[in-house]
Short mmCIF file of C-alpha atoms in Angstrom, two decimals:
data_model
loop_
_atom_site.label_atom_id
_atom_site.label_comp_id
_atom_site.label_asym_id
_atom_site.label_seq_id
_atom_site.Cartn_x
_atom_site.Cartn_y
_atom_site.Cartn_z
CA MET D 1119 100.50 251.53 120.94
CA THR D 1120 102.67 249.47 118.59
CA VAL D 1121 106.42 249.88 119.13
CA SER D 1122 108.21 249.27 115.86
CA LEU D 1123 111.77 248.13 115.37
CA SER D 1124 112.59 248.99 111.79
CA LEU D 1125 115.92 247.99 110.32
CA ARG D 1126 114.96 249.70 107.08
CA PRO D 1127 117.20 252.76 106.87
CA THR D 1128 115.85 256.26 106.48
CA PRO D 1129 117.62 258.43 103.88
CA ARG D 1130 119.80 259.98 106.59
CA VAL D 1131 120.69 256.56 108.04
CA LEU D 1132 121.36 255.17 104.56
CA LEU D 1133 123.76 258.03 103.92
CA SER D 1134 125.40 257.32 107.28
CA GLY D 1135 125.84 253.67 106.28
CA LEU D 1136 127.43 254.60 102.97
CA VAL D 1137 129.81 257.01 104.69
CA GLY D 1138 130.57 254.31 107.26
CA ALA D 1139 131.29 251.86 104.44
CA GLY D 1140 133.76 254.36 103.11
CA ALA D 1141 135.43 254.55 106.52
CA VAL D 1142 135.68 250.75 106.82
CA ALA D 1143 136.87 250.41 103.23
CA SER D 1144 139.52 253.06 103.91
CA GLY D 1145 140.78 250.96 106.80
CA ILE D 1146 140.99 247.85 104.63
CA ALA D 1147 142.66 249.80 101.82
CA LEU D 1148 145.12 251.33 104.29
CA THR D 1149 146.25 247.89 105.47
CA ALA D 1150 146.42 246.45 101.94
CA THR D 1151 148.31 249.42 100.49
CA SER D 1152 150.70 249.46 103.42
CA GLY D 1153 151.49 245.78 102.86
CA TRP D 1154 152.16 246.37 99.20
CA LEU D 1155 154.32 249.41 99.97
CA ILE D 1156 156.45 247.64 102.58
CA VAL D 1157 157.23 244.70 100.31
CA ARG D 1158 157.81 246.89 97.26
CA ALA D 1159 160.09 249.20 99.21
CA SER D 1160 162.17 246.20 100.31
CA GLU D 1161 163.04 245.66 96.67
CA GLY D 1162 164.87 249.00 96.59
CA PRO D 1163 163.10 250.81 93.73
CA GLN D 1164 163.46 254.50 93.02
CA ILE D 1165 161.42 256.60 95.44
CA LEU D 1166 159.40 258.12 92.60
CA LEU D 1167 157.92 254.69 91.93
CA LEU D 1168 156.53 254.61 95.46
CA LEU D 1169 155.04 258.09 95.65
CA THR D 1170 151.57 257.01 94.52
CA ALA D 1171 151.40 254.32 97.20
CA ILE D 1172 152.75 256.69 99.84
CA VAL D 1173 150.13 259.29 99.00
CA ALA D 1174 147.44 256.59 99.02
CA VAL D 1175 148.51 255.39 102.48
CA ARG D 1176 148.31 258.93 103.81
CA ALA D 1177 144.94 259.52 102.12
CA PHE D 1178 143.41 256.33 103.47
CA GLY D 1179 144.83 257.04 106.92
CA MET D 1180 143.18 260.47 107.02
CA ALA D 1181 139.96 259.37 105.33
CA ARG D 1182 139.15 256.65 107.83
CA PRO D 1183 138.75 258.88 110.96
CA ALA D 1184 137.25 261.74 108.95
CA LEU D 1185 134.57 259.53 107.41
CA ARG D 1186 133.94 257.80 110.74
CA TYR D 1187 133.36 261.18 112.39
CA LEU D 1188 130.97 262.24 109.62
CA GLU D 1189 129.11 258.93 109.91
CA ARG D 1190 128.66 259.45 113.66
CA LEU D 1191 127.34 262.97 113.13
CA LEU D 1192 124.78 261.85 110.56
CA SER D 1193 123.60 258.71 112.35
CA HIS D 1194 123.38 260.23 115.82
CA ASP D 1195 121.55 263.29 114.51
CA ALA D 1196 118.93 261.02 112.94
CA ALA D 1197 118.74 258.82 116.06
CA LEU D 1198 118.26 261.74 118.47
CA ALA D 1199 115.48 263.21 116.33
CA ASP D 1200 113.77 259.82 116.25
CA LEU D 1201 114.26 259.40 120.02
CA ALA D 1202 112.58 262.73 120.78
CA ARG D 1203 109.60 261.84 118.59
CA ARG D 1204 109.22 258.36 120.05
CA ARG D 1205 109.55 259.52 123.65
CA GLU D 1206 106.66 261.89 123.12
CA GLN D 1207 104.56 259.05 121.69
CA VAL D 1208 105.44 256.56 124.44
CA TYR D 1209 104.88 259.02 127.28
CA ALA D 1210 101.51 259.95 125.78
CA ALA D 1211 100.65 256.24 125.68
CA LEU D 1212 101.68 255.79 129.33
CA VAL D 1213 99.47 258.55 130.72
CA PRO D 1214 96.17 256.64 130.31
CA LEU D 1215 97.80 253.59 131.90
CA THR D 1216 98.86 255.40 135.07
CA PRO D 1217 98.80 253.96 137.67
CA ALA D 1218 96.59 250.92 137.15
CA ARG D 1219 98.53 249.26 134.34
CA LEU D 1220 102.09 249.93 135.48
CA GLY D 1221 102.32 247.04 137.93
CA ARG D 1222 103.78 247.13 141.41
CA ARG D 1223 107.11 248.63 140.40
CA ALA D 1224 108.06 252.07 141.69
CA ARG D 1225 107.33 254.91 139.31
CA SER D 1226 111.05 255.65 138.99
CA ASP D 1227 111.68 252.01 138.03
CA VAL D 1228 108.96 252.12 135.39
CA LEU D 1229 110.24 255.38 133.94
CA GLY D 1230 113.86 254.20 134.04
CA GLY D 1231 112.93 250.96 132.29
CA VAL D 1232 110.96 252.79 129.61
CA VAL D 1233 113.81 255.24 128.99
CA ASP D 1234 116.39 252.44 128.70
CA ASP D 1235 114.20 250.26 126.50
CA LEU D 1236 113.27 253.12 124.19
CA SER D 1237 116.94 254.06 123.84
CA ASP D 1238 117.74 250.47 122.85
CA VAL D 1239 114.94 250.47 120.28
CA VAL D 1240 116.02 253.76 118.71
CA ASP D 1241 119.72 252.87 118.83
CA VAL D 1242 119.08 249.94 116.50
CA GLN D 1243 119.62 252.30 113.57
CA VAL D 1244 122.97 253.46 114.92
CA ARG D 1245 124.19 250.18 116.40
CA VAL D 1246 122.74 247.71 113.90
CA THR D 1247 121.63 249.24 110.60
CA VAL D 1248 124.61 251.53 110.09
CA PRO D 1249 127.25 248.91 111.06
CA LEU D 1250 125.60 246.31 108.81
CA LEU D 1251 125.49 248.72 105.88
CA SER D 1252 129.08 249.75 106.53
CA ALA D 1253 130.33 246.16 106.80
CA ALA D 1254 128.37 244.99 103.76
CA GLY D 1255 129.46 247.94 101.62
CA ALA D 1256 133.11 247.65 102.59
CA ALA D 1257 133.12 243.87 102.12
CA ALA D 1258 131.53 244.18 98.66
CA LEU D 1259 134.07 246.80 97.69
CA ALA D 1260 136.97 244.68 98.96
CA VAL D 1261 135.74 241.58 97.09
CA GLY D 1262 135.18 243.57 93.90
CA LEU D 1263 138.60 245.20 93.90
CA THR D 1264 140.30 241.92 94.79
CA ALA D 1265 138.56 240.27 91.82
CA LEU D 1266 140.31 242.74 89.52
CA VAL D 1267 143.65 241.38 90.72
CA SER D 1268 142.78 237.71 91.33
CA PRO D 1269 139.28 236.22 90.89
CA ALA D 1270 140.33 233.16 92.90
CA ALA D 1271 141.46 235.31 95.83
CA ALA D 1272 138.17 237.22 95.59
CA LEU D 1273 136.27 233.94 95.99
CA VAL D 1274 138.29 233.16 99.10
CA LEU D 1275 137.47 236.61 100.51
CA LEU D 1276 133.79 236.13 99.63
CA GLY D 1277 133.83 232.84 101.52
CA LEU D 1278 135.15 234.69 104.60
CA VAL D 1279 132.31 237.20 104.38
CA LEU D 1280 129.66 234.50 104.01
CA VAL D 1281 131.01 232.46 106.95
CA VAL D 1282 130.95 235.53 109.20
CA ALA D 1283 127.40 236.31 108.06
CA VAL D 1284 126.22 232.80 108.97
CA ALA D 1285 128.01 233.04 112.34
CA CYS D 1286 126.23 236.34 113.03
CA ILE D 1287 122.83 234.77 112.36
CA ALA D 1288 123.62 231.86 114.67
CA ALA D 1289 124.89 234.22 117.36
CA TRP D 1290 121.75 236.33 117.07
CA VAL D 1291 119.62 233.23 117.70
CA VAL D 1292 121.66 232.35 120.82
CA GLU D 1293 121.69 235.95 122.06
CA THR D 1294 117.94 236.37 121.60
CA ALA D 1295 117.14 233.10 123.37
CA GLY D 1296 119.04 234.23 126.47
CA GLN D 1297 117.64 237.76 126.77
CA ASP D 1298 114.60 236.94 128.92
CA ALA D 1299 116.57 234.68 131.28
CA LEU D 1300 119.28 237.32 131.68
CA LEU D 1301 116.84 240.11 132.48
CA ALA D 1302 114.94 237.91 134.93
CA ALA D 1303 118.20 236.97 136.67
CA ARG D 1304 119.27 240.61 136.94
CA ALA D 1305 115.89 241.61 138.36
CA ASP D 1306 116.16 238.76 140.88
CA VAL D 1307 119.59 239.96 142.02
CA LEU D 1308 118.28 243.50 142.49
CA ARG D 1309 115.17 242.30 144.33
CA VAL D 1310 117.01 239.99 146.72
CA GLY D 1311 119.84 242.48 147.27
CA ASP D 1312 117.37 245.26 148.07
CA LEU D 1313 115.51 242.98 150.48
CA ALA D 1314 118.70 241.91 152.28
CA THR D 1315 120.00 245.46 152.69
CA ARG D 1316 116.75 247.22 153.57
CA GLN D 1317 115.70 244.58 156.07
CA ALA D 1318 119.19 243.87 157.45
CA ALA D 1319 118.29 244.78 161.02
CA GLU D 1320 115.07 242.73 161.01
CA LEU D 1321 116.85 239.75 159.47
CA ALA D 1322 119.59 239.92 162.10
CA ALA D 1323 116.98 240.12 164.86
CA VAL D 1324 115.32 236.86 163.77
CA GLY D 1325 118.57 235.11 162.86
CA GLY D 1326 117.83 235.19 159.13
CA THR D 1327 121.04 236.86 157.93
CA ALA D 1328 122.62 233.61 156.75
CA THR D 1329 119.43 232.63 154.92
CA ALA D 1330 119.25 236.01 153.20
CA LEU D 1331 122.89 235.77 152.16
CA GLY D 1332 122.08 232.36 150.72
CA TRP D 1333 119.33 233.98 148.64
CA VAL D 1334 121.80 236.57 147.37
CA ASP D 1335 124.37 233.90 146.47
CA ALA D 1336 121.75 231.82 144.65
CA ALA D 1337 120.58 234.87 142.70
CA HIS D 1338 124.14 235.66 141.64
CA VAL D 1339 124.67 232.05 140.55
CA ARG D 1340 121.59 232.28 138.32
CA LEU D 1341 122.82 235.57 136.89
CA ARG D 1342 126.27 234.15 136.21
CA ARG D 1343 124.77 231.19 134.36
CA ALA D 1344 122.52 233.46 132.29
CA VAL D 1345 125.43 235.72 131.35
CA ARG D 1346 127.51 232.73 130.33
CA ARG D 1347 124.72 231.30 128.17
CA GLN D 1348 124.16 234.59 126.42
CA SER D 1349 127.86 235.33 125.91
CA ARG D 1350 128.18 232.16 123.84
CA GLY D 1351 126.71 233.95 120.86
CA ARG D 1352 129.25 236.76 120.99
CA ALA D 1353 132.05 234.26 121.56
CA LEU D 1354 130.85 232.31 118.53
CA VAL D 1355 131.08 235.34 116.23
CA ALA D 1356 134.50 236.28 117.56
CA ALA D 1357 135.88 232.75 117.28
CA VAL D 1358 134.43 232.08 113.83
CA THR D 1359 135.60 235.45 112.53
CA LEU D 1360 139.12 234.87 113.81
CA GLY D 1361 139.28 231.29 112.50
CA ALA D 1362 137.77 232.18 109.14
CA THR D 1363 140.17 235.10 108.80
CA GLY D 1364 143.13 232.77 109.37
CA LEU D 1365 141.87 230.27 106.80
CA ALA D 1366 141.10 233.00 104.28
CA THR D 1367 144.57 234.46 104.74
CA LEU D 1368 146.13 231.04 104.16
CA GLY D 1369 143.90 230.46 101.14
CA SER D 1370 144.80 233.83 99.63
CA ALA D 1371 148.49 233.09 100.16
CA LEU D 1372 148.18 229.75 98.35
CA VAL D 1373 146.22 231.35 95.50
CA ALA D 1374 148.77 234.13 95.10
CA ALA D 1375 151.72 231.73 95.24
CA GLY D 1376 150.14 229.45 92.63
CA ALA D 1377 149.37 232.34 90.30
CA GLY D 1378 153.00 233.43 90.13
CA LEU D 1379 152.22 237.02 91.12
CA SER D 1380 154.86 239.50 92.19
CA ALA D 1381 155.81 239.75 95.85
CA PRO D 1382 154.11 243.13 96.45
CA VAL D 1383 150.86 241.92 94.90
CA THR D 1384 151.09 238.69 96.87
CA ALA D 1385 151.49 240.72 100.07
CA LEU D 1386 148.44 242.79 99.14
CA LEU D 1387 146.28 239.68 98.60
CA VAL D 1388 147.48 238.15 101.87
CA VAL D 1389 146.72 241.15 104.05
CA VAL D 1390 143.30 241.96 102.55
CA PRO D 1391 141.57 239.03 104.39
CA VAL D 1392 143.29 240.12 107.62
CA ALA D 1393 142.01 243.68 107.25
CA THR D 1394 138.54 242.50 106.22
CA GLY D 1395 138.28 240.09 109.15
CA ASP D 1396 139.32 242.88 111.52
CA ALA D 1397 136.62 245.15 110.08
CA LEU D 1398 133.96 242.45 110.45
CA GLY D 1399 134.94 241.79 114.08
CA GLY D 1400 132.74 244.71 115.18
CA LEU D 1401 129.65 242.70 114.24
CA VAL D 1402 129.87 241.07 117.70
CA ASP D 1403 128.42 244.25 119.21
CA THR D 1404 125.92 244.53 116.37
CA VAL D 1405 124.44 241.12 117.16
CA ARG D 1406 124.15 241.99 120.83
CA ALA D 1407 122.51 245.35 120.10
CA LEU D 1408 119.95 243.73 117.80
CA ALA D 1409 118.93 241.14 120.40
CA ARG D 1410 118.64 243.81 123.11
CA ALA D 1411 116.58 246.07 120.84
CA GLN D 1412 114.14 243.29 119.99
CA ALA D 1413 113.67 242.40 123.66
CA ALA D 1414 113.20 246.09 124.51
CA ARG D 1415 110.63 246.44 121.73
CA ASP D 1416 108.65 243.48 123.08
CA ARG D 1417 108.67 244.90 126.63
CA LEU D 1418 107.56 248.34 125.50
CA GLY D 1419 104.88 246.85 123.28
CA ALA D 1420 103.53 244.71 126.12
CA LEU D 1421 103.42 247.76 128.41
CA THR D 1422 101.91 250.34 126.07
CA SER D 1423 99.43 248.04 124.33
CA GLN D 1424 97.45 247.39 127.51
CA PRO D 1425 93.90 248.71 127.60
CA PRO D 1426 93.68 251.82 129.80
CA ALA D 1427 92.04 251.54 133.21
CA VAL D 1428 89.93 254.61 132.43
CA ALA D 1429 87.78 254.84 129.32
CA ASP D 1430 87.80 258.37 127.92
CA ARG D 1431 84.30 257.98 126.55
CA GLY D 1432 82.93 261.19 128.02
CA THR D 1433 82.76 264.34 125.91
CA ARG D 1434 80.36 266.40 127.96
CA ALA D 1435 81.81 269.56 129.52
CA SER D 1436 81.00 270.29 133.16
CA GLY D 1437 80.80 274.02 132.66
CA ILE D 1438 83.16 274.64 135.59
CA PRO D 1439 85.58 277.50 134.77
CA LEU D 1440 89.21 276.47 135.07
CA GLY D 1441 92.42 278.46 134.80
CA PRO D 1442 95.55 279.48 136.67
CA GLN D 1443 93.81 282.37 138.40
CA THR D 1444 90.47 280.64 138.87
CA ALA D 1445 89.53 278.64 141.94
CA PRO D 1446 86.25 276.90 141.00
CA ALA D 1447 83.81 275.89 143.71
CA PRO D 1448 84.12 272.23 144.71
CA PRO D 1449 81.47 269.99 143.19
CA THR D 1450 79.17 267.74 145.16
CA ILE D 1451 80.62 264.24 144.91
CA ARG D 1452 78.50 261.14 145.40
CA LEU D 1453 79.40 257.45 145.15
CA ARG D 1454 76.73 254.77 145.27
CA GLY D 1455 77.64 251.09 145.40
CA VAL D 1456 81.03 251.77 143.82
CA SER D 1457 83.46 248.87 143.62
CA ALA D 1458 86.71 248.73 141.69
CA GLU D 1459 89.40 246.32 140.60
CA TRP D 1460 92.93 246.87 139.33
CA HIS D 1461 92.94 243.52 137.57
CA GLU D 1462 89.91 241.79 136.14
CA GLY D 1463 88.38 239.36 138.59
CA SER D 1464 90.27 240.70 141.62
CA THR D 1465 88.19 243.15 143.67
CA ALA D 1466 90.30 245.85 145.29
CA LEU D 1467 87.40 247.91 146.67
CA ALA D 1468 84.14 246.35 147.83
CA PRO D 1469 80.93 248.33 147.14
CA VAL D 1470 80.97 251.61 149.08
CA ASP D 1471 78.74 254.68 149.39
CA LEU D 1472 80.26 258.11 149.91
CA ASP D 1473 78.90 261.66 150.02
CA LEU D 1474 81.34 264.59 149.83
CA ALA D 1475 79.73 267.99 150.25
CA PRO D 1476 81.58 271.00 148.83
CA GLY D 1477 84.36 272.02 151.22
CA SER D 1478 83.97 268.95 153.44
CA ARG D 1479 86.91 267.19 155.12
CA THR D 1480 86.71 263.42 155.13
CA ALA D 1481 89.22 260.88 156.43
CA ILE D 1482 89.29 257.37 154.94
CA VAL D 1483 90.56 254.61 157.20
CA GLY D 1484 90.51 250.83 157.07
CA SER D 1485 92.60 247.70 157.29
CA ASN D 1486 95.45 246.97 154.90
CA GLY D 1487 94.08 245.97 151.50
CA SER D 1488 90.62 247.33 152.21
CA GLY D 1489 90.78 249.66 149.20
CA LYS D 1490 91.59 253.08 150.67
CA SER D 1491 94.02 254.06 147.90
CA THR D 1492 91.77 252.43 145.31
CA LEU D 1493 88.94 254.71 146.43
CA LEU D 1494 91.14 257.77 145.84
CA ALA D 1495 92.06 256.42 142.39
CA VAL D 1496 88.36 256.21 141.52
CA LEU D 1497 87.74 259.77 142.74
CA ALA D 1498 90.70 261.03 140.71
CA ARG D 1499 89.47 259.19 137.57
CA GLN D 1500 92.61 257.05 137.52
CA LEU D 1501 90.41 253.97 137.69
CA ASP D 1502 86.86 253.42 136.50
CA PRO D 1503 84.31 251.85 138.88
CA ALA D 1504 83.65 248.21 138.14
CA GLU D 1505 80.13 248.70 139.51
CA GLY D 1506 78.06 251.54 140.92
CA SER D 1507 77.77 255.23 140.09
CA TYR D 1508 80.11 258.18 140.56
CA THR D 1509 78.57 261.62 140.06
CA LEU D 1510 79.78 265.22 140.16
CA ASP D 1511 77.00 267.71 140.84
CA GLY D 1512 74.58 264.97 139.84
CA VAL D 1513 76.27 264.23 136.51
CA ASP D 1514 77.87 260.85 135.80
CA ALA D 1515 81.64 261.48 136.04
CA THR D 1516 82.34 259.03 133.23
CA ALA D 1517 80.11 261.09 130.93
CA LEU D 1518 82.33 264.13 131.44
CA ASP D 1519 85.56 264.82 129.61
CA LEU D 1520 88.32 262.80 131.30
CA GLU D 1521 90.90 265.56 131.38
CA GLU D 1522 88.38 268.04 132.73
CA VAL D 1523 87.45 265.76 135.63
CA ARG D 1524 91.10 265.14 136.43
CA SER D 1525 91.78 268.88 136.32
CA LEU D 1526 89.42 269.29 139.27
CA VAL D 1527 91.52 267.02 141.50
CA ALA D 1528 94.94 267.45 143.09
CA VAL D 1529 96.54 264.26 144.38
CA VAL D 1530 99.23 264.17 147.09
CA ASP D 1531 100.63 260.74 147.91
CA ASP D 1532 102.92 259.39 150.60
CA GLU D 1533 106.06 259.65 148.46
CA PRO D 1534 105.77 262.92 146.54
CA HIS D 1535 108.34 263.26 143.81
CA ILE D 1536 110.88 266.08 143.89
CA PHE D 1537 112.09 266.88 140.39
CA ALA D 1538 115.75 267.64 139.73
CA THR D 1539 115.04 271.25 138.90
CA THR D 1540 114.34 274.55 140.63
CA LEU D 1541 111.88 274.98 143.48
CA ARG D 1542 109.80 277.20 141.20
CA ASP D 1543 109.51 274.53 138.51
CA ASN D 1544 108.74 271.87 141.12
CA LEU D 1545 105.55 273.76 141.91
CA ARG D 1546 104.77 275.06 138.43
CA VAL D 1547 104.51 271.50 137.15
CA ALA D 1548 101.01 271.64 138.65
CA ALA D 1549 100.26 275.10 137.23
CA PRO D 1550 102.54 276.09 134.32
CA ASP D 1551 101.02 279.57 134.12
CA ALA D 1552 101.51 280.40 137.81
CA ASP D 1553 103.69 283.45 138.46
CA ASP D 1554 106.31 283.79 141.20
CA GLU D 1555 103.86 285.50 143.53
CA ALA D 1556 101.42 282.57 143.33
CA VAL D 1557 104.24 280.06 143.86
CA GLU D 1558 105.55 281.92 146.89
CA ASP D 1559 102.06 282.32 148.36
CA ALA D 1560 101.52 278.55 148.07
CA LEU D 1561 104.82 277.83 149.80
CA ARG D 1562 104.05 280.19 152.66
CA ALA D 1563 100.53 278.80 152.99
CA ALA D 1564 102.11 275.35 153.37
CA ARG D 1565 104.20 276.76 156.26
CA LEU D 1566 107.43 276.79 154.21
CA GLY D 1567 107.99 280.56 154.48
CA PRO D 1568 111.02 280.44 156.83
CA TRP D 1569 112.51 277.58 154.84
CA LEU D 1570 112.06 279.53 151.59
CA ASP D 1571 113.66 282.65 153.08
CA ALA D 1572 116.70 280.62 154.13
CA LEU D 1573 117.32 279.14 150.69
CA PRO D 1574 120.42 280.59 149.01
CA LEU D 1575 118.70 281.31 145.67
CA GLY D 1576 115.06 281.40 146.74
CA LEU D 1577 112.76 280.01 144.07
CA ASP D 1578 115.78 279.45 141.82
CA THR D 1579 117.28 276.94 144.27
CA ARG D 1580 117.76 273.60 142.59
CA LEU D 1581 116.26 270.59 144.38
CA GLY D 1582 116.53 266.86 143.83
CA ALA D 1583 119.61 264.97 142.66
CA GLY D 1584 122.68 267.16 142.98
CA GLY D 1585 120.67 270.01 144.46
CA HIS D 1586 119.45 271.25 147.83
CA GLY D 1587 118.30 268.38 150.06
CA VAL D 1588 114.84 268.31 151.61
CA SER D 1589 113.59 266.49 154.70
CA GLY D 1590 110.52 264.27 154.85
CA GLY D 1591 108.40 267.05 156.34
CA GLU D 1592 109.62 269.57 153.75
CA ARG D 1593 108.89 267.12 150.96
CA ALA D 1594 105.33 266.64 152.23
CA ARG D 1595 104.80 270.40 152.48
CA ILE D 1596 106.22 270.99 148.97
CA ALA D 1597 103.69 268.47 147.66
CA LEU D 1598 100.96 270.32 149.57
CA ALA D 1599 102.11 273.65 148.10
CA ARG D 1600 102.05 272.04 144.65
CA ALA D 1601 98.40 271.09 145.24
CA LEU D 1602 97.61 274.61 146.49
CA VAL D 1603 99.16 276.40 143.52
CA SER D 1604 97.11 274.21 141.17
CA ARG D 1605 93.97 275.87 142.63
CA ARG D 1606 92.06 272.63 142.13
CA PRO D 1607 88.92 272.40 144.26
CA VAL D 1608 89.31 268.78 145.38
CA VAL D 1609 92.44 267.62 147.23
CA LEU D 1610 93.09 263.90 147.68
CA LEU D 1611 95.83 262.90 150.11
CA ASP D 1612 97.10 259.33 150.17
CA GLU D 1613 99.02 258.69 153.40
CA PRO D 1614 100.82 262.08 153.30
CA VAL D 1615 102.26 261.57 156.81
CA ALA D 1616 103.05 257.85 156.54
CA HIS D 1617 106.81 258.27 156.93
CA LEU D 1618 106.86 261.22 159.32
CA ASP D 1619 107.34 261.27 163.07
CA HIS D 1620 104.37 261.99 165.35
CA VAL D 1621 105.03 265.71 165.85
CA THR D 1622 105.66 266.37 162.16
CA ALA D 1623 102.65 264.26 161.16
CA VAL D 1624 100.36 266.30 163.41
CA ALA D 1625 101.80 269.57 162.08
CA VAL D 1626 101.44 268.53 158.43
CA THR D 1627 97.85 267.34 158.96
CA GLN D 1628 96.94 270.65 160.60
CA ASP D 1629 98.62 272.52 157.74
CA VAL D 1630 96.55 270.55 155.23
CA LEU D 1631 93.30 271.55 156.87
CA ALA D 1632 94.34 275.15 157.44
CA THR D 1633 95.57 275.75 153.90
CA THR D 1634 92.79 273.97 152.03
CA ARG D 1635 89.88 275.74 153.66
CA GLY D 1636 87.03 275.98 151.19
CA ARG D 1637 88.20 272.94 149.23
CA THR D 1638 86.99 269.37 149.49
CA VAL D 1639 89.66 267.28 151.23
CA VAL D 1640 89.81 263.50 151.35
CA LEU D 1641 92.62 262.03 153.44
CA VAL D 1642 93.60 258.36 153.49
CA SER D 1643 95.46 257.40 156.65
CA HIS D 1644 96.27 254.45 158.85
CA ARG D 1645 97.42 256.76 161.66
CA PRO D 1646 95.19 258.56 164.18
CA GLU D 1647 97.06 261.90 164.13
CA GLY D 1648 94.74 264.83 163.43
CA LEU D 1649 91.65 262.77 162.51
CA ALA D 1650 89.61 264.55 165.16
CA GLU D 1651 89.80 267.65 162.97
CA PHE D 1652 87.85 266.01 160.11
CA ASP D 1653 84.11 266.24 159.53
CA ASP D 1654 83.76 262.50 158.90
CA VAL D 1655 85.93 259.44 159.31
CA ILE D 1656 84.87 256.64 156.96
CA ASP D 1657 86.03 253.08 157.54
CA VAL D 1658 86.13 251.19 154.21
CA THR D 1659 86.91 247.83 155.76
CA PRO D 1660 84.25 245.61 154.08
CA ALA D 1661 82.35 244.97 157.33
CA ASN D 1662 82.28 248.69 158.15
CA HIS D 1663 81.60 250.32 154.77
CA ALA D 1664 80.01 253.75 154.80
CA ARG D 1665 79.91 254.04 158.56
CA PRO D 1666 80.71 257.69 159.34
CA ARG D 1667 81.93 258.74 162.74
CA GLU D 1668 79.09 259.59 165.07
#
């Protein structure tokens, strides 16, 4: 997927820019007219001679916030519509990449990064295009109107605008050059800080606290240097704008004095550069937003343009009936000489043979890095085999429709996600058409009946951030209930009891077997709890491949 960063305005954004130019121009006109009015009033004329200027000051004063508000409405409406459309496209592009192409970051980190980067990309219209249009339009209007009074003063004002434009280009170059270093430094601070806090007890036990604090200090030093380097661009725009404004003001004063103009007109010409420079000062944030948006575009493009780990080349239907009220019979699953790799040239699963009869219960064990989770990813069609064959009821799985194969499998991992929504919706994410009766049956089958009855709002109880808290055992059982309500015939469990105590781990394992009777269950575990209940225990350590328990 190509992530575009278009500065070309849409009709709605162009209208926003023109309205914004009117708001900026109103601010400049307000300052200029006020200067003229103050000096003219000091001459003691009749009040009737000042009424036009007084009305103009009031009109410009009211027009500036009104036009600014209208500009925000138009630009943000266009940006939000674009954001919704692009989010749908990016999320659709991420699905085929999950999980093989998302790196070692946590899923929440990946999603948070994508959300932030996409917001920066879309905001370029609001934070860059509209401000540039507004500044350019207002500056052109100010130069044009000034030329009607004094062409020489207009040239001075034009010089101010050109100097600020050049400073913005230079600042953009500096800001862009420092983006990667700044992001790397921030990531380093987060990584080292997380390590020092999570492993504080272990570090203290081995006397490594001082060393870890040294890592944190060094990371912060790198971050401080990166921030300073990048802030030079913004400081350049601010300094050049301020200096150029002062010189333009002095130049306009000299031009007005040499032209023998009246005092009120001289005051008007003197304050116009001040007002224009103040209006152009906001381009500091524009430069920063443009650099951030370009870096965000590059990161999103690098992520979404990766080739998927699973080729959706199959179009053949399996003929297995699927639906919210249908529980299809489990297929016969057979792997022969299957190996897999997350990254080309790096084998994550050595060749393995595996036979899963319908309704069988198989535990997968092995040493760290032996490929247990990789094997589940192959079974779930999240990763294609690098070698070997994978068949469902004798049919090559890669020849079947990808979504249909995935719809046969429910995956429960060691850190199931609890969405910040109701308990009902947390389960219905796996079966959108499931009714309340099916959701409640799944919860009770997962041994969450008493817990459900104690909830203040039942299925309407909100979980997750800001909602009802859940323990580790409850989280594991909710994930199990989610798999049950999906009515999928194959259940894959990746370390579902990894973070639970012994008693809870035994109870959850027993619940899995009791509630998935009739379904094919494959459990990956590095713990011995409950393995005696399984039909086969397969060790995928390379030296022990395909050795079932005798």
